[in-house]
């Protein structure tokens, strides 16, 4: 089954404790992206990747890092999480340039205390 | 970064009613997309539009690409309880040598009561 898998689904952590949210897709998509969803603000792009070893900032990249060492994986790293990073995070992938038809994961609800 | 304005922000309707929502932008787009997010899940693509004035249906859903290319509309006919969720519009600009990223709207939350 074609899917984007994120882990974990829920995460509660404390300020400053490094964390990684994993994302994997099994569709051989070149384009992958991370979004955060906040009430009233919709989906905002954090980082995206056009291919292996090619990543670029989205609209809200501050406080986040990503890597794309393999085509299928695109982890999101928070080196020193802060409470304003409490949000619902989605990973997405697409075979189209710049992700026109995105496939989304089920989301990771992060709470930073 | 730019965001698209969706209206209304939320809707509470009775089962069987028709629903209309729209998405507006200050910029021109040449692709409009509509996604639906079920509770507890990620968004799923419903309809894609590629030409100004285009009208496309997917079951009880109909979406239109506005003639000005600055807006798009989604209609749901005869709503049912499983229509509950958040509906997102998204726009994209494509040029000959460059494709811009997808920009999402702020979302319309739909509640359907039996």
mmCIF file with all atom_site columns, C-alpha atoms in Angstrom:
data_model
loop_
_atom_site.group_PDB
_atom_site.id
_atom_site.type_symbol
_atom_site.label_atom_id
_atom_site.label_alt_id
_atom_site.label_comp_id
_atom_site.label_asym_id
_atom_site.label_entity_id
_atom_site.label_seq_id
_atom_site.pdbx_PDB_ins_code
_atom_site.Cartn_x
_atom_site.Cartn_y
_atom_site.Cartn_z
_atom_site.occupancy
_atom_site.B_iso_or_equiv
_atom_site.pdbx_formal_charge
_atom_site.auth_seq_id
_atom_site.auth_comp_id
_atom_site.auth_asym_id
_atom_site.auth_atom_id
_atom_site.pdbx_PDB_model_num
ATOM 1   C CA . UNK A 1 1   ? 0.000   0.000  0.000   1.00 0.00 ? 1   UNK A CA 1
ATOM 2   C CA . UNK A 1 2   ? 1.308   3.427  -1.013  1.00 0.00 ? 2   UNK A CA 1
ATOM 3   C CA . UNK A 1 3   ? 1.845   5.510  2.073   1.00 0.00 ? 3   UNK A CA 1
ATOM 4   C CA . UNK A 1 4   ? 3.790   8.120  3.985   1.00 0.00 ? 4   UNK A CA 1
ATOM 5   C CA . UNK A 1 5   ? 4.646   6.924  7.493   1.00 0.00 ? 5   UNK A CA 1
ATOM 6   C CA . UNK A 1 6   ? 5.429   9.306  10.321  1.00 0.00 ? 6   UNK A CA 1
ATOM 7   C CA . UNK A 1 7   ? 6.566   8.413  13.806  1.00 0.00 ? 7   UNK A CA 1
ATOM 8   C CA . UNK A 1 8   ? 5.674   9.007  16.522  1.00 0.00 ? 8   UNK A CA 1
ATOM 9   C CA . UNK A 1 9   ? 1.977   10.026 16.322  1.00 0.00 ? 9   UNK A CA 1
ATOM 10  C CA . UNK A 1 10  ? 2.150   11.819 19.655  1.00 0.00 ? 10  UNK A CA 1
ATOM 11  C CA . UNK A 1 11  ? 5.138   13.282 21.468  1.00 0.00 ? 11  UNK A CA 1
ATOM 12  C CA . UNK A 1 12  ? 5.404   15.247 24.692  1.00 0.00 ? 12  UNK A CA 1
ATOM 13  C CA . UNK A 1 13  ? 8.800   16.665 25.538  1.00 0.00 ? 13  UNK A CA 1
ATOM 14  C CA . UNK A 1 14  ? 10.464  19.418 27.522  1.00 0.00 ? 14  UNK A CA 1
ATOM 15  C CA . UNK A 1 15  ? 12.163  22.573 26.338  1.00 0.00 ? 15  UNK A CA 1
ATOM 16  C CA . UNK A 1 16  ? 15.674  21.975 25.028  1.00 0.00 ? 16  UNK A CA 1
ATOM 17  C CA . UNK A 1 17  ? 15.552  18.199 24.680  1.00 0.00 ? 17  UNK A CA 1
ATOM 18  C CA . UNK A 1 18  ? 16.545  17.256 21.130  1.00 0.00 ? 18  UNK A CA 1
ATOM 19  C CA . UNK A 1 19  ? 14.036  15.175 19.193  1.00 0.00 ? 19  UNK A CA 1
ATOM 20  C CA . UNK A 1 20  ? 13.589  13.646 15.771  1.00 0.00 ? 20  UNK A CA 1
ATOM 21  C CA . UNK A 1 21  ? 10.348  12.918 13.933  1.00 0.00 ? 21  UNK A CA 1
ATOM 22  C CA . UNK A 1 22  ? 10.827  10.286 11.258  1.00 0.00 ? 22  UNK A CA 1
ATOM 23  C CA . UNK A 1 23  ? 9.151   10.199 7.863   1.00 0.00 ? 23  UNK A CA 1
ATOM 24  C CA . UNK A 1 24  ? 9.321   7.474  5.270   1.00 0.00 ? 24  UNK A CA 1
ATOM 25  C CA . UNK A 1 25  ? 7.544   7.016  1.917   1.00 0.00 ? 25  UNK A CA 1
ATOM 26  C CA . UNK A 1 26  ? 7.309   3.872  -0.207  1.00 0.00 ? 26  UNK A CA 1
ATOM 27  C CA . UNK A 1 27  ? 6.306   5.493  -3.517  1.00 0.00 ? 27  UNK A CA 1
ATOM 28  C CA . UNK A 1 28  ? 9.792   6.369  -4.806  1.00 0.00 ? 28  UNK A CA 1
ATOM 29  C CA . UNK A 1 29  ? 8.847   10.054 -4.733  1.00 0.00 ? 29  UNK A CA 1
ATOM 30  C CA . UNK A 1 30  ? 11.586  12.592 -5.309  1.00 0.00 ? 30  UNK A CA 1
ATOM 31  C CA . UNK A 1 31  ? 9.865   15.508 -3.567  1.00 0.00 ? 31  UNK A CA 1
ATOM 32  C CA . UNK A 1 32  ? 9.311   15.485 0.203   1.00 0.00 ? 32  UNK A CA 1
ATOM 33  C CA . UNK A 1 33  ? 8.236   18.239 2.544   1.00 0.00 ? 33  UNK A CA 1
ATOM 34  C CA . UNK A 1 34  ? 7.405   19.052 6.171   1.00 0.00 ? 34  UNK A CA 1
ATOM 35  C CA . UNK A 1 35  ? 4.478   21.231 7.260   1.00 0.00 ? 35  UNK A CA 1
ATOM 36  C CA . UNK A 1 36  ? 3.161   22.434 10.559  1.00 0.00 ? 36  UNK A CA 1
ATOM 37  C CA . UNK A 1 37  ? -0.533  23.020 11.149  1.00 0.00 ? 37  UNK A CA 1
ATOM 38  C CA . UNK A 1 38  ? -1.702  25.593 13.657  1.00 0.00 ? 38  UNK A CA 1
ATOM 39  C CA . UNK A 1 39  ? -5.283  26.788 14.285  1.00 0.00 ? 39  UNK A CA 1
ATOM 40  C CA . UNK A 1 40  ? -6.216  29.668 12.003  1.00 0.00 ? 40  UNK A CA 1
ATOM 41  C CA . UNK A 1 41  ? -2.922  29.472 10.119  1.00 0.00 ? 41  UNK A CA 1
ATOM 42  C CA . UNK A 1 42  ? -3.481  26.428 7.962   1.00 0.00 ? 42  UNK A CA 1
ATOM 43  C CA . UNK A 1 43  ? -0.482  24.457 6.691   1.00 0.00 ? 43  UNK A CA 1
ATOM 44  C CA . UNK A 1 44  ? 2.861   26.201 6.625   1.00 0.00 ? 44  UNK A CA 1
ATOM 45  C CA . UNK A 1 45  ? 5.904   24.689 4.982   1.00 0.00 ? 45  UNK A CA 1
ATOM 46  C CA . UNK A 1 46  ? 8.993   24.150 7.152   1.00 0.00 ? 46  UNK A CA 1
ATOM 47  C CA . UNK A 1 47  ? 11.498  22.512 4.793   1.00 0.00 ? 47  UNK A CA 1
ATOM 48  C CA . UNK A 1 48  ? 11.364  20.641 1.539   1.00 0.00 ? 48  UNK A CA 1
ATOM 49  C CA . UNK A 1 49  ? 13.616  18.374 -0.494  1.00 0.00 ? 49  UNK A CA 1
ATOM 50  C CA . UNK A 1 50  ? 13.668  17.995 -4.271  1.00 0.00 ? 50  UNK A CA 1
ATOM 51  C CA . UNK A 1 51  ? 15.888  14.910 -4.166  1.00 0.00 ? 51  UNK A CA 1
ATOM 52  C CA . UNK A 1 52  ? 18.580  13.099 -2.163  1.00 0.00 ? 52  UNK A CA 1
ATOM 53  C CA . UNK A 1 53  ? 20.992  15.567 -0.545  1.00 0.00 ? 53  UNK A CA 1
ATOM 54  C CA . UNK A 1 54  ? 18.933  18.535 -1.851  1.00 0.00 ? 54  UNK A CA 1
ATOM 55  C CA . UNK A 1 55  ? 17.001  20.439 0.834   1.00 0.00 ? 55  UNK A CA 1
ATOM 56  C CA . UNK A 1 56  ? 15.702  23.980 1.099   1.00 0.00 ? 56  UNK A CA 1
ATOM 57  C CA . UNK A 1 57  ? 13.903  26.225 3.564   1.00 0.00 ? 57  UNK A CA 1
ATOM 58  C CA . UNK A 1 58  ? 10.180  26.734 3.467   1.00 0.00 ? 58  UNK A CA 1
ATOM 59  C CA . UNK A 1 59  ? 8.262   29.570 5.111   1.00 0.00 ? 59  UNK A CA 1
ATOM 60  C CA . UNK A 1 60  ? 8.964   28.742 8.775   1.00 0.00 ? 60  UNK A CA 1
ATOM 61  C CA . UNK A 1 61  ? 12.349  26.960 8.998   1.00 0.00 ? 61  UNK A CA 1
ATOM 62  C CA . UNK A 1 62  ? 13.676  28.551 12.205  1.00 0.00 ? 62  UNK A CA 1
ATOM 63  C CA . UNK A 1 63  ? 14.400  25.993 14.914  1.00 0.00 ? 63  UNK A CA 1
ATOM 64  C CA . UNK A 1 64  ? 14.228  22.994 12.576  1.00 0.00 ? 64  UNK A CA 1
ATOM 65  C CA . UNK A 1 65  ? 16.699  20.875 10.628  1.00 0.00 ? 65  UNK A CA 1
ATOM 66  C CA . UNK A 1 66  ? 16.187  18.178 8.026   1.00 0.00 ? 66  UNK A CA 1
ATOM 67  C CA . UNK A 1 67  ? 18.306  15.690 6.123   1.00 0.00 ? 67  UNK A CA 1
ATOM 68  C CA . UNK A 1 68  ? 17.738  13.612 2.984   1.00 0.00 ? 68  UNK A CA 1
ATOM 69  C CA . UNK A 1 69  ? 20.376  10.901 2.879   1.00 0.00 ? 69  UNK A CA 1
ATOM 70  C CA . UNK A 1 70  ? 18.062  8.369  1.226   1.00 0.00 ? 70  UNK A CA 1
ATOM 71  C CA . UNK A 1 71  ? 15.199  8.913  -1.179  1.00 0.00 ? 71  UNK A CA 1
ATOM 72  C CA . UNK A 1 72  ? 12.567  7.326  1.071   1.00 0.00 ? 72  UNK A CA 1
ATOM 73  C CA . UNK A 1 73  ? 13.428  9.067  4.373   1.00 0.00 ? 73  UNK A CA 1
ATOM 74  C CA . UNK A 1 74  ? 13.138  12.713 5.395   1.00 0.00 ? 74  UNK A CA 1
ATOM 75  C CA . UNK A 1 75  ? 13.498  13.185 9.172   1.00 0.00 ? 75  UNK A CA 1
ATOM 76  C CA . UNK A 1 76  ? 12.644  16.431 10.944  1.00 0.00 ? 76  UNK A CA 1
ATOM 77  C CA . UNK A 1 77  ? 15.028  17.400 13.733  1.00 0.00 ? 77  UNK A CA 1
ATOM 78  C CA . UNK A 1 78  ? 14.379  19.852 16.549  1.00 0.00 ? 78  UNK A CA 1
ATOM 79  C CA . UNK A 1 79  ? 17.777  20.468 18.160  1.00 0.00 ? 79  UNK A CA 1
ATOM 80  C CA . UNK A 1 80  ? 16.413  22.532 21.062  1.00 0.00 ? 80  UNK A CA 1
ATOM 81  C CA . UNK A 1 81  ? 12.603  22.496 21.062  1.00 0.00 ? 81  UNK A CA 1
ATOM 82  C CA . UNK A 1 82  ? 10.706  25.453 22.492  1.00 0.00 ? 82  UNK A CA 1
ATOM 83  C CA . UNK A 1 83  ? 7.020   25.787 23.479  1.00 0.00 ? 83  UNK A CA 1
ATOM 84  C CA . UNK A 1 84  ? 6.222   27.765 20.296  1.00 0.00 ? 84  UNK A CA 1
ATOM 85  C CA . UNK A 1 85  ? 7.036   24.608 18.344  1.00 0.00 ? 85  UNK A CA 1
ATOM 86  C CA . UNK A 1 86  ? 4.045   22.861 19.907  1.00 0.00 ? 86  UNK A CA 1
ATOM 87  C CA . UNK A 1 87  ? 2.042   21.989 16.816  1.00 0.00 ? 87  UNK A CA 1
ATOM 88  C CA . UNK A 1 88  ? 0.692   19.280 14.533  1.00 0.00 ? 88  UNK A CA 1
ATOM 89  C CA . UNK A 1 89  ? 3.354   18.243 12.021  1.00 0.00 ? 89  UNK A CA 1
ATOM 90  C CA . UNK A 1 90  ? 2.839   16.591 8.654   1.00 0.00 ? 90  UNK A CA 1
ATOM 91  C CA . UNK A 1 91  ? 5.294   14.992 6.296   1.00 0.00 ? 91  UNK A CA 1
ATOM 92  C CA . UNK A 1 92  ? 4.301   14.797 2.640   1.00 0.00 ? 92  UNK A CA 1
ATOM 93  C CA . UNK A 1 93  ? 5.721   13.487 -0.618  1.00 0.00 ? 93  UNK A CA 1
ATOM 94  C CA . UNK A 1 94  ? 5.014   13.853 -4.312  1.00 0.00 ? 94  UNK A CA 1
ATOM 95  C CA . UNK A 1 95  ? 6.363   12.635 -7.631  1.00 0.00 ? 95  UNK A CA 1
ATOM 96  C CA . UNK A 1 96  ? 5.690   16.062 -9.084  1.00 0.00 ? 96  UNK A CA 1
ATOM 97  C CA . UNK A 1 97  ? 8.043   19.009 -9.114  1.00 0.00 ? 97  UNK A CA 1
ATOM 98  C CA . UNK A 1 98  ? 7.495   21.181 -6.017  1.00 0.00 ? 98  UNK A CA 1
ATOM 99  C CA . UNK A 1 99  ? 4.848   18.790 -4.802  1.00 0.00 ? 99  UNK A CA 1
ATOM 100 C CA . UNK A 1 100 ? 1.698   19.603 -6.685  1.00 0.00 ? 100 UNK A CA 1
ATOM 101 C CA . UNK A 1 101 ? -0.153  16.413 -5.720  1.00 0.00 ? 101 UNK A CA 1
ATOM 102 C CA . UNK A 1 102 ? 0.998   15.694 -2.225  1.00 0.00 ? 102 UNK A CA 1
ATOM 103 C CA . UNK A 1 103 ? 0.540   12.495 -0.236  1.00 0.00 ? 103 UNK A CA 1
ATOM 104 C CA . UNK A 1 104 ? 0.475   13.264 3.481   1.00 0.00 ? 104 UNK A CA 1
ATOM 105 C CA . UNK A 1 105 ? 1.371   11.207 6.529   1.00 0.00 ? 105 UNK A CA 1
ATOM 106 C CA . UNK A 1 106 ? -1.078  10.897 9.435   1.00 0.00 ? 106 UNK A CA 1
ATOM 107 C CA . UNK A 1 107 ? 0.620   13.609 11.461  1.00 0.00 ? 107 UNK A CA 1
ATOM 108 C CA . UNK A 1 108 ? 2.663   13.988 14.649  1.00 0.00 ? 108 UNK A CA 1
ATOM 109 C CA . UNK A 1 109 ? 1.163   15.986 17.504  1.00 0.00 ? 109 UNK A CA 1
ATOM 110 C CA . UNK A 1 110 ? 4.067   17.557 19.384  1.00 0.00 ? 110 UNK A CA 1
ATOM 111 C CA . UNK A 1 111 ? 3.786   19.273 22.754  1.00 0.00 ? 111 UNK A CA 1
ATOM 112 C CA . UNK A 1 112 ? 6.813   21.084 24.153  1.00 0.00 ? 112 UNK A CA 1
ATOM 113 C CA . UNK A 1 113 ? 6.475   21.922 27.847  1.00 0.00 ? 113 UNK A CA 1
ATOM 114 C CA . UNK B 2 1   ? 5.193   33.569 3.477   1.00 0.00 ? 1   UNK B CA 1
ATOM 115 C CA . UNK B 2 2   ? 1.979   34.058 1.576   1.00 0.00 ? 2   UNK B CA 1
ATOM 116 C CA . UNK B 2 3   ? -1.172  32.274 2.662   1.00 0.00 ? 3   UNK B CA 1
ATOM 117 C CA . UNK B 2 4   ? -4.486  32.006 0.953   1.00 0.00 ? 4   UNK B CA 1
ATOM 118 C CA . UNK B 2 5   ? -7.657  33.238 2.653   1.00 0.00 ? 5   UNK B CA 1
ATOM 119 C CA . UNK B 2 6   ? -10.444 30.716 2.974   1.00 0.00 ? 6   UNK B CA 1
ATOM 120 C CA . UNK B 2 7   ? -14.020 31.543 3.797   1.00 0.00 ? 7   UNK B CA 1
ATOM 121 C CA . UNK B 2 8   ? -15.820 30.708 5.933   1.00 0.00 ? 8   UNK B CA 1
ATOM 122 C CA . UNK B 2 9   ? -13.454 29.640 8.710   1.00 0.00 ? 9   UNK B CA 1
ATOM 123 C CA . UNK B 2 10  ? -15.997 27.134 9.976   1.00 0.00 ? 10  UNK B CA 1
ATOM 124 C CA . UNK B 2 11  ? -19.438 25.862 9.070   1.00 0.00 ? 11  UNK B CA 1
ATOM 125 C CA . UNK B 2 12  ? -22.058 23.991 11.043  1.00 0.00 ? 12  UNK B CA 1
ATOM 126 C CA . UNK B 2 13  ? -24.700 22.479 8.797   1.00 0.00 ? 13  UNK B CA 1
ATOM 127 C CA . UNK B 2 14  ? -27.389 19.837 8.855   1.00 0.00 ? 14  UNK B CA 1
ATOM 128 C CA . UNK B 2 15  ? -27.089 16.595 6.951   1.00 0.00 ? 15  UNK B CA 1
ATOM 129 C CA . UNK B 2 16  ? -28.499 16.964 3.453   1.00 0.00 ? 16  UNK B CA 1
ATOM 130 C CA . UNK B 2 17  ? -27.629 20.640 3.061   1.00 0.00 ? 17  UNK B CA 1
ATOM 131 C CA . UNK B 2 18  ? -25.387 21.945 0.309   1.00 0.00 ? 18  UNK B CA 1
ATOM 132 C CA . UNK B 2 19  ? -22.079 23.595 1.233   1.00 0.00 ? 19  UNK B CA 1
ATOM 133 C CA . UNK B 2 20  ? -20.102 26.342 -0.479  1.00 0.00 ? 20  UNK B CA 1
ATOM 134 C CA . UNK B 2 21  ? -16.659 27.601 0.425   1.00 0.00 ? 21  UNK B CA 1
ATOM 135 C CA . UNK B 2 22  ? -14.090 29.731 -1.323  1.00 0.00 ? 22  UNK B CA 1
ATOM 136 C CA . UNK B 2 23  ? -10.430 30.615 -1.418  1.00 0.00 ? 23  UNK B CA 1
ATOM 137 C CA . UNK B 2 24  ? -8.966  33.959 -2.458  1.00 0.00 ? 24  UNK B CA 1
ATOM 138 C CA . UNK B 2 25  ? -5.504  35.266 -3.175  1.00 0.00 ? 25  UNK B CA 1
ATOM 139 C CA . UNK B 2 26  ? -3.840  38.564 -4.013  1.00 0.00 ? 26  UNK B CA 1
ATOM 140 C CA . UNK B 2 27  ? -1.724  36.716 -6.591  1.00 0.00 ? 27  UNK B CA 1
ATOM 141 C CA . UNK B 2 28  ? -2.570  34.804 -9.728  1.00 0.00 ? 28  UNK B CA 1
ATOM 142 C CA . UNK B 2 29  ? -2.200  31.027 -9.677  1.00 0.00 ? 29  UNK B CA 1
ATOM 143 C CA . UNK B 2 30  ? -2.295  28.621 -12.590 1.00 0.00 ? 30  UNK B CA 1
ATOM 144 C CA . UNK B 2 31  ? -3.053  25.534 -10.525 1.00 0.00 ? 31  UNK B CA 1
ATOM 145 C CA . UNK B 2 32  ? -5.653  25.238 -7.772  1.00 0.00 ? 32  UNK B CA 1
ATOM 146 C CA . UNK B 2 33  ? -6.083  22.186 -5.570  1.00 0.00 ? 33  UNK B CA 1
ATOM 147 C CA . UNK B 2 34  ? -8.547  21.177 -2.866  1.00 0.00 ? 34  UNK B CA 1
ATOM 148 C CA . UNK B 2 35  ? -7.609  18.842 -0.016  1.00 0.00 ? 35  UNK B CA 1
ATOM 149 C CA . UNK B 2 36  ? -9.688  17.351 2.795   1.00 0.00 ? 36  UNK B CA 1
ATOM 150 C CA . UNK B 2 37  ? -8.367  16.473 6.240   1.00 0.00 ? 37  UNK B CA 1
ATOM 151 C CA . UNK B 2 38  ? -10.382 13.905 8.166   1.00 0.00 ? 38  UNK B CA 1
ATOM 152 C CA . UNK B 2 39  ? -10.165 14.154 11.966  1.00 0.00 ? 39  UNK B CA 1
ATOM 153 C CA . UNK B 2 40  ? -6.863  12.636 13.138  1.00 0.00 ? 40  UNK B CA 1
ATOM 154 C CA . UNK B 2 41  ? -5.487  12.161 9.635   1.00 0.00 ? 41  UNK B CA 1
ATOM 155 C CA . UNK B 2 42  ? -3.412  13.972 7.046   1.00 0.00 ? 42  UNK B CA 1
ATOM 156 C CA . UNK B 2 43  ? -4.956  15.918 4.137   1.00 0.00 ? 43  UNK B CA 1
ATOM 157 C CA . UNK B 2 44  ? -6.006  13.992 1.047   1.00 0.00 ? 44  UNK B CA 1
ATOM 158 C CA . UNK B 2 45  ? -6.274  15.478 -2.445  1.00 0.00 ? 45  UNK B CA 1
ATOM 159 C CA . UNK B 2 46  ? -9.875  15.866 -3.650  1.00 0.00 ? 46  UNK B CA 1
ATOM 160 C CA . UNK B 2 47  ? -9.721  17.866 -6.870  1.00 0.00 ? 47  UNK B CA 1
ATOM 161 C CA . UNK B 2 48  ? -7.059  19.531 -9.036  1.00 0.00 ? 48  UNK B CA 1
ATOM 162 C CA . UNK B 2 49  ? -7.804  22.440 -11.434 1.00 0.00 ? 49  UNK B CA 1
ATOM 163 C CA . UNK B 2 50  ? -5.472  23.660 -14.184 1.00 0.00 ? 50  UNK B CA 1
ATOM 164 C CA . UNK B 2 51  ? -7.338  26.222 -16.292 1.00 0.00 ? 51  UNK B CA 1
ATOM 165 C CA . UNK B 2 52  ? -9.200  29.453 -15.540 1.00 0.00 ? 52  UNK B CA 1
ATOM 166 C CA . UNK B 2 53  ? -12.947 28.824 -15.566 1.00 0.00 ? 53  UNK B CA 1
ATOM 167 C CA . UNK B 2 54  ? -12.507 25.049 -15.265 1.00 0.00 ? 54  UNK B CA 1
ATOM 168 C CA . UNK B 2 55  ? -15.259 23.216 -13.408 1.00 0.00 ? 55  UNK B CA 1
ATOM 169 C CA . UNK B 2 56  ? -14.414 19.727 -12.110 1.00 0.00 ? 56  UNK B CA 1
ATOM 170 C CA . UNK B 2 57  ? -16.494 17.251 -10.127 1.00 0.00 ? 57  UNK B CA 1
ATOM 171 C CA . UNK B 2 58  ? -15.602 14.355 -7.866  1.00 0.00 ? 58  UNK B CA 1
ATOM 172 C CA . UNK B 2 59  ? -18.822 12.676 -6.756  1.00 0.00 ? 59  UNK B CA 1
ATOM 173 C CA . UNK B 2 60  ? -20.827 15.193 -4.731  1.00 0.00 ? 60  UNK B CA 1
ATOM 174 C CA . UNK B 2 61  ? -17.936 17.669 -4.805  1.00 0.00 ? 61  UNK B CA 1
ATOM 175 C CA . UNK B 2 62  ? -17.556 20.333 -7.471  1.00 0.00 ? 62  UNK B CA 1
ATOM 176 C CA . UNK B 2 63  ? -14.687 22.797 -7.649  1.00 0.00 ? 63  UNK B CA 1
ATOM 177 C CA . UNK B 2 64  ? -14.153 25.786 -9.917  1.00 0.00 ? 64  UNK B CA 1
ATOM 178 C CA . UNK B 2 65  ? -11.035 27.658 -10.967 1.00 0.00 ? 65  UNK B CA 1
ATOM 179 C CA . UNK B 2 66  ? -11.974 31.354 -10.829 1.00 0.00 ? 66  UNK B CA 1
ATOM 180 C CA . UNK B 2 67  ? -11.821 33.356 -14.049 1.00 0.00 ? 67  UNK B CA 1
ATOM 181 C CA . UNK B 2 68  ? -9.542  35.965 -12.475 1.00 0.00 ? 68  UNK B CA 1
ATOM 182 C CA . UNK B 2 69  ? -7.175  33.116 -11.461 1.00 0.00 ? 69  UNK B CA 1
ATOM 183 C CA . UNK B 2 70  ? -7.118  34.658 -7.970  1.00 0.00 ? 70  UNK B CA 1
ATOM 184 C CA . UNK B 2 71  ? -9.820  32.488 -6.479  1.00 0.00 ? 71  UNK B CA 1
ATOM 185 C CA . UNK B 2 72  ? -11.337 29.028 -6.375  1.00 0.00 ? 72  UNK B CA 1
ATOM 186 C CA . UNK B 2 73  ? -14.593 27.573 -5.067  1.00 0.00 ? 73  UNK B CA 1
ATOM 187 C CA . UNK B 2 74  ? -15.668 24.229 -3.645  1.00 0.00 ? 74  UNK B CA 1
ATOM 188 C CA . UNK B 2 75  ? -19.254 23.037 -3.404  1.00 0.00 ? 75  UNK B CA 1
ATOM 189 C CA . UNK B 2 76  ? -20.506 19.915 -1.647  1.00 0.00 ? 76  UNK B CA 1
ATOM 190 C CA . UNK B 2 77  ? -24.028 18.792 -2.450  1.00 0.00 ? 77  UNK B CA 1
ATOM 191 C CA . UNK B 2 78  ? -26.303 16.864 -0.102  1.00 0.00 ? 78  UNK B CA 1
ATOM 192 C CA . UNK B 2 79  ? -23.816 16.708 2.776   1.00 0.00 ? 79  UNK B CA 1
ATOM 193 C CA . UNK B 2 80  ? -23.417 13.532 4.844   1.00 0.00 ? 80  UNK B CA 1
ATOM 194 C CA . UNK B 2 81  ? -21.740 12.967 8.238   1.00 0.00 ? 81  UNK B CA 1
ATOM 195 C CA . UNK B 2 82  ? -18.484 11.715 6.671   1.00 0.00 ? 82  UNK B CA 1
ATOM 196 C CA . UNK B 2 83  ? -18.012 15.129 5.025   1.00 0.00 ? 83  UNK B CA 1
ATOM 197 C CA . UNK B 2 84  ? -16.847 16.364 8.439   1.00 0.00 ? 84  UNK B CA 1
ATOM 198 C CA . UNK B 2 85  ? -13.291 17.654 8.400   1.00 0.00 ? 85  UNK B CA 1
ATOM 199 C CA . UNK B 2 86  ? -11.092 20.562 7.390   1.00 0.00 ? 86  UNK B CA 1
ATOM 200 C CA . UNK B 2 87  ? -10.987 21.576 3.741   1.00 0.00 ? 87  UNK B CA 1
ATOM 201 C CA . UNK B 2 88  ? -7.829  23.245 2.449   1.00 0.00 ? 88  UNK B CA 1
ATOM 202 C CA . UNK B 2 89  ? -7.322  25.016 -0.819  1.00 0.00 ? 89  UNK B CA 1
ATOM 203 C CA . UNK B 2 90  ? -3.838  25.268 -2.307  1.00 0.00 ? 90  UNK B CA 1
ATOM 204 C CA . UNK B 2 91  ? -2.463  27.296 -5.184  1.00 0.00 ? 91  UNK B CA 1
ATOM 205 C CA . UNK B 2 92  ? 0.626   26.979 -7.300  1.00 0.00 ? 92  UNK B CA 1
ATOM 206 C CA . UNK B 2 93  ? 2.316   29.139 -9.928  1.00 0.00 ? 93  UNK B CA 1
ATOM 207 C CA . UNK B 2 94  ? 4.049   27.502 -12.867 1.00 0.00 ? 94  UNK B CA 1
ATOM 208 C CA . UNK B 2 95  ? 6.356   29.251 -15.292 1.00 0.00 ? 95  UNK B CA 1
ATOM 209 C CA . UNK B 2 96  ? 8.242   27.963 -18.304 1.00 0.00 ? 96  UNK B CA 1
ATOM 210 C CA . UNK B 2 97  ? 11.481  27.396 -16.432 1.00 0.00 ? 97  UNK B CA 1
ATOM 211 C CA . UNK B 2 98  ? 10.299  27.402 -12.847 1.00 0.00 ? 98  UNK B CA 1
ATOM 212 C CA . UNK B 2 99  ? 7.562   25.923 -10.673 1.00 0.00 ? 99  UNK B CA 1
ATOM 213 C CA . UNK B 2 100 ? 6.795   27.691 -7.422  1.00 0.00 ? 100 UNK B CA 1
ATOM 214 C CA . UNK B 2 101 ? 5.918   25.813 -4.250  1.00 0.00 ? 101 UNK B CA 1
ATOM 215 C CA . UNK B 2 102 ? 2.387   24.973 -3.199  1.00 0.00 ? 102 UNK B CA 1
ATOM 216 C CA . UNK B 2 103 ? 0.739   27.580 -0.958  1.00 0.00 ? 103 UNK B CA 1
ATOM 217 C CA . UNK B 2 104 ? -2.063  26.456 1.347   1.00 0.00 ? 104 UNK B CA 1
ATOM 218 C CA . UNK B 2 105 ? -5.128  28.243 2.596   1.00 0.00 ? 105 UNK B CA 1
ATOM 219 C CA . UNK B 2 106 ? -6.091  28.682 6.226   1.00 0.00 ? 106 UNK B CA 1
ATOM 220 C CA . UNK B 2 107 ? -8.752  25.960 6.041   1.00 0.00 ? 107 UNK B CA 1
ATOM 221 C CA . UNK B 2 108 ? -12.537 25.686 6.417   1.00 0.00 ? 108 UNK B CA 1
ATOM 222 C CA . UNK B 2 109 ? -13.723 23.425 9.219   1.00 0.00 ? 109 UNK B CA 1
ATOM 223 C CA . UNK B 2 110 ? -16.985 21.649 8.386   1.00 0.00 ? 110 UNK B CA 1
ATOM 224 C CA . UNK B 2 111 ? -19.301 20.071 10.949  1.00 0.00 ? 111 UNK B CA 1
ATOM 225 C CA . UNK B 2 112 ? -22.344 18.099 9.807   1.00 0.00 ? 112 UNK B CA 1
ATOM 226 C CA . UNK B 2 113 ? -25.172 17.369 12.215  1.00 0.00 ? 113 UNK B CA 1
ATOM 227 C CA . UNK B 2 114 ? -27.617 14.487 11.627  1.00 0.00 ? 114 UNK B CA 1
#
